[in-house]
Amino acid sequence: MTKLIFLDLDKTLIGEDYSPEPARPIIEKLISLGFHIAFNSSKTFKEQLYYAREFGIDAILIVENGSAIYFPKNVMDGQNSDAEGFERLKLGVDYGVVLRELDRIADRYCLKYYGNSMLEEVIGFTGLPEALARLAMQREFSETVFRYCSDGFVAGLEGRGFRVTRGSRFLTVTGQVDKGTAARIVLERFRQKGNVFSVAVGDGENDIPMLEVADLAIVVGDLDYDAVHVDKIERIFELLS
Ligand code: MG
């Protein structure tokens, strides 16, 4: 039986300071238990690639809240691969489409997001170290709204075909995508090769669609969702062994 785990990053695998270090033993333990790792986060491809390389793993990267799936070529024997050695399956809309929408309404709702923020402002809103802030600004499909003075823009965006979802820190604006649809596609690929046992771990509202598609759903923290809850990710191993 193939084992596959979907991991949210912010406030699930990665803590307040964005350091990969506390997560390293978790990843090592999951690998030793035979799990394939899939990150499933609103973070960009470049940010997720940074963490995968820090951990030295060939993770599947579901980026920008389900907007695209990057399959490492040597994991899924994909036919096409780009310069970074991944096969990309695009599910969302291009970043420019999202940005144009937000730029139109930014003044009215006092919106701040990557596309209208300077590097220093991004660091201020997110607390990201500069190197990671630069990777977060390399967006392909979605925007992250750091600040607004009224949430009236949400209904307007949804009426025009966008999705606005709440992560553990901010709102994310995407096309018609979510973490669950992308996770399901990854699961289908693995199921073509045999039985799969799947786990999903998350902490935020935007993780719920992903939690719904896994055999075992684990919530880190106090999200109001009917699944097993743990207070920190280290404790998932009590449920996996
Ligand atoms: Mg999170």
XYZ file of C-alpha atoms and ligand atoms in Angstrom:
242
model
C 0.000 0.000 0.000
C 1.358 3.405 -0.998
C 1.297 6.023 1.744
C 0.805 9.672 0.874
C 0.596 12.661 3.202
C -0.643 16.146 2.300
C 0.900 18.813 4.492
C -0.172 22.409 4.862
C 2.868 24.592 5.561
C 1.998 27.817 7.458
C 1.236 27.035 11.089
C 1.024 23.315 10.351
C 4.494 22.123 9.317
C 6.187 25.540 9.541
C 5.964 27.754 12.610
C 5.870 31.499 13.251
C 9.470 32.152 12.230
C 9.220 30.240 8.917
C 12.351 28.254 9.783
C 12.578 24.782 8.221
C 14.614 23.466 11.149
C 11.835 22.415 13.570
C 10.128 20.532 10.732
C 13.198 18.606 9.640
C 12.779 15.686 12.104
C 9.086 15.460 11.190
C 9.862 15.095 7.507
C 12.604 12.570 8.263
C 10.235 10.507 10.365
C 7.517 10.566 7.690
C 10.048 9.416 5.087
C 11.213 6.611 7.390
C 7.585 5.504 7.738
C 7.436 5.277 3.927
C 5.255 8.309 3.192
C 5.295 10.217 -0.067
C 5.159 13.900 0.821
C 2.896 16.451 -0.856
C 3.020 20.054 0.330
C -0.379 21.708 -0.078
C -0.167 25.379 0.748
C -1.024 28.880 -0.420
C 2.717 29.438 -0.752
C 4.273 29.873 -4.190
C 6.231 27.262 -6.117
C 9.494 29.061 -5.305
C 8.778 29.096 -1.564
C 7.765 25.449 -1.502
C 10.792 24.474 -3.576
C 12.956 26.213 -0.972
C 11.503 24.030 1.795
C 11.687 20.829 -0.262
C 15.360 21.507 -0.986
C 16.055 22.344 2.653
C 14.600 18.950 3.579
C 16.341 17.249 0.644
C 13.132 15.617 -0.589
C 11.280 15.201 -3.891
C 7.942 16.480 -2.636
C 4.874 17.016 -4.781
C 4.110 20.723 -4.564
C 0.490 21.899 -4.640
C 0.958 25.642 -4.845
C -1.058 28.815 -4.316
C -4.061 27.139 -2.726
C -4.566 24.420 -5.322
C -3.777 26.611 -8.337
C -1.189 24.199 -9.744
C 0.438 20.874 -8.999
C 4.155 20.382 -9.528
C 4.995 16.703 -9.868
C 8.696 15.918 -9.437
C 9.692 14.054 -12.563
C 11.363 11.171 -10.764
C 8.333 10.607 -8.506
C 5.485 10.560 -11.013
C 7.399 9.749 -14.215
C 5.797 12.717 -15.936
C 6.559 13.240 -19.612
C 7.000 16.988 -19.588
C 9.265 18.803 -17.250
C 10.421 22.364 -16.969
C 13.844 23.643 -16.021
C 13.378 22.801 -12.339
C 12.644 19.137 -13.138
C 8.921 19.261 -12.424
C 5.852 18.555 -14.515
C 3.344 21.335 -13.906
C -0.410 20.867 -14.037
C -2.110 24.245 -14.026
C -5.581 24.473 -12.489
C -5.957 28.151 -11.629
C -5.927 31.452 -13.501
C -2.874 33.509 -14.377
C -1.649 35.898 -11.735
C -2.203 38.924 -13.983
C -5.931 38.206 -14.111
C -6.214 38.235 -10.305
C -3.977 41.277 -10.001
C -6.027 43.336 -12.477
C -9.183 42.659 -10.448
C -7.573 43.703 -7.188
C -5.911 46.786 -8.660
C -9.342 48.002 -9.782
C -10.801 47.924 -6.256
C -7.692 48.424 -4.132
C -8.352 52.078 -3.205
C -12.016 51.570 -2.397
C -11.323 48.750 0.090
C -7.826 49.868 1.239
C -6.428 46.583 -0.029
C -2.802 45.662 0.448
C -1.404 42.582 -1.294
C 1.891 41.443 -2.797
C 1.276 43.187 -6.112
C 0.913 46.675 -4.594
C 3.446 46.284 -1.780
C 7.160 46.967 -1.639
C 9.511 44.277 -0.371
C 9.789 46.050 3.006
C 5.995 46.164 3.350
C 5.718 42.461 2.526
C 8.217 41.715 5.274
C 6.190 43.899 7.639
C 2.871 42.193 6.879
C 4.143 38.620 6.808
C 7.192 38.561 9.074
C 8.969 36.642 6.319
C 12.767 36.820 6.226
C 13.852 38.863 3.212
C 14.981 35.884 1.117
C 11.641 34.121 1.584
C 9.682 37.330 1.004
C 11.342 37.582 -2.407
C 10.243 34.016 -3.204
C 6.693 34.766 -2.018
C 6.559 37.715 -4.418
C 7.165 35.404 -7.397
C 3.500 34.679 -7.842
C 1.923 32.699 -10.692
C -1.785 32.334 -9.917
C -3.068 34.017 -6.784
C -2.915 37.026 -4.526
C -2.742 37.257 -0.774
C -4.687 40.104 0.800
C -2.803 41.279 3.878
C -5.098 44.129 4.844
C -8.497 45.637 4.002
C -10.791 48.217 5.556
C -14.030 46.495 4.548
C -14.663 42.949 3.388
C -17.304 44.075 0.883
C -14.862 43.203 -1.899
C -15.172 39.476 -1.183
C -18.703 39.105 -2.556
C -17.783 41.219 -5.576
C -14.798 39.033 -6.413
C -16.820 35.856 -5.944
C -19.498 37.255 -8.236
C -16.852 37.666 -10.918
C -15.699 34.062 -10.669
C -12.877 34.278 -8.161
C -12.521 32.450 -4.877
C -11.536 34.126 -1.649
C -10.411 31.752 1.089
C -9.041 32.210 4.565
C -5.720 30.603 5.397
C -4.016 30.597 8.756
C -2.731 34.142 8.233
C -4.414 35.940 5.346
C -7.073 35.855 2.631
C -6.095 34.281 -0.684
C -7.717 35.211 -4.009
C -7.604 32.534 -6.714
C -9.532 31.145 -9.663
C -11.994 28.305 -9.079
C -9.526 26.086 -7.253
C -8.997 24.684 -3.781
C -6.587 22.409 -1.955
C -9.018 19.481 -2.107
C -9.497 19.386 -5.868
C -5.742 19.410 -6.357
C -5.214 16.744 -3.692
C -7.794 14.542 -5.384
C -5.894 14.755 -8.677
C -2.677 13.695 -6.943
C -4.515 10.816 -5.267
C -5.921 9.638 -8.602
C -2.426 9.514 -10.076
C -1.190 7.369 -7.203
C -4.272 5.124 -7.340
C -3.442 4.244 -10.948
C -0.543 2.284 -9.481
C -2.407 0.568 -6.645
C -3.966 1.112 -3.260
C -3.231 4.320 -1.435
C -3.548 5.325 2.202
C -3.789 9.113 2.401
C -3.363 11.529 5.271
C -3.956 15.291 5.304
C -2.755 17.698 7.971
C -3.844 21.318 8.193
C -4.868 24.125 10.499
C -6.942 26.639 8.518
C -10.283 27.025 6.769
C -8.635 26.639 3.390
C -7.408 23.193 4.464
C -10.929 21.783 4.871
C -11.351 20.672 1.208
C -8.013 18.831 1.525
C -8.997 17.255 4.850
C -12.212 16.019 3.218
C -10.457 13.934 0.560
C -7.959 12.093 2.793
C -8.478 8.743 4.522
C -7.152 10.252 7.743
C -7.676 13.970 8.397
C -5.682 15.630 11.158
C -6.190 19.184 12.377
C -3.350 20.997 14.126
C -4.887 23.483 16.558
C -8.541 24.322 17.110
C -10.080 24.644 13.634
C -13.799 23.877 13.841
C -13.825 20.729 11.683
C -14.847 17.187 12.538
C -11.502 15.353 12.506
C -8.791 14.243 14.880
C -7.186 17.273 16.531
C -3.604 17.543 17.796
C -2.009 20.526 19.515
C 1.220 20.330 17.490
C 2.362 18.431 14.424
C 4.828 16.263 16.369
C 1.813 14.428 17.750
C 0.614 13.097 14.385
C 2.926 10.120 14.858
C 0.699 8.835 17.651
C -1.947 8.450 14.926
C 0.269 7.066 12.160
C 2.039 4.168 13.809
Mg -1.946 26.942 7.561
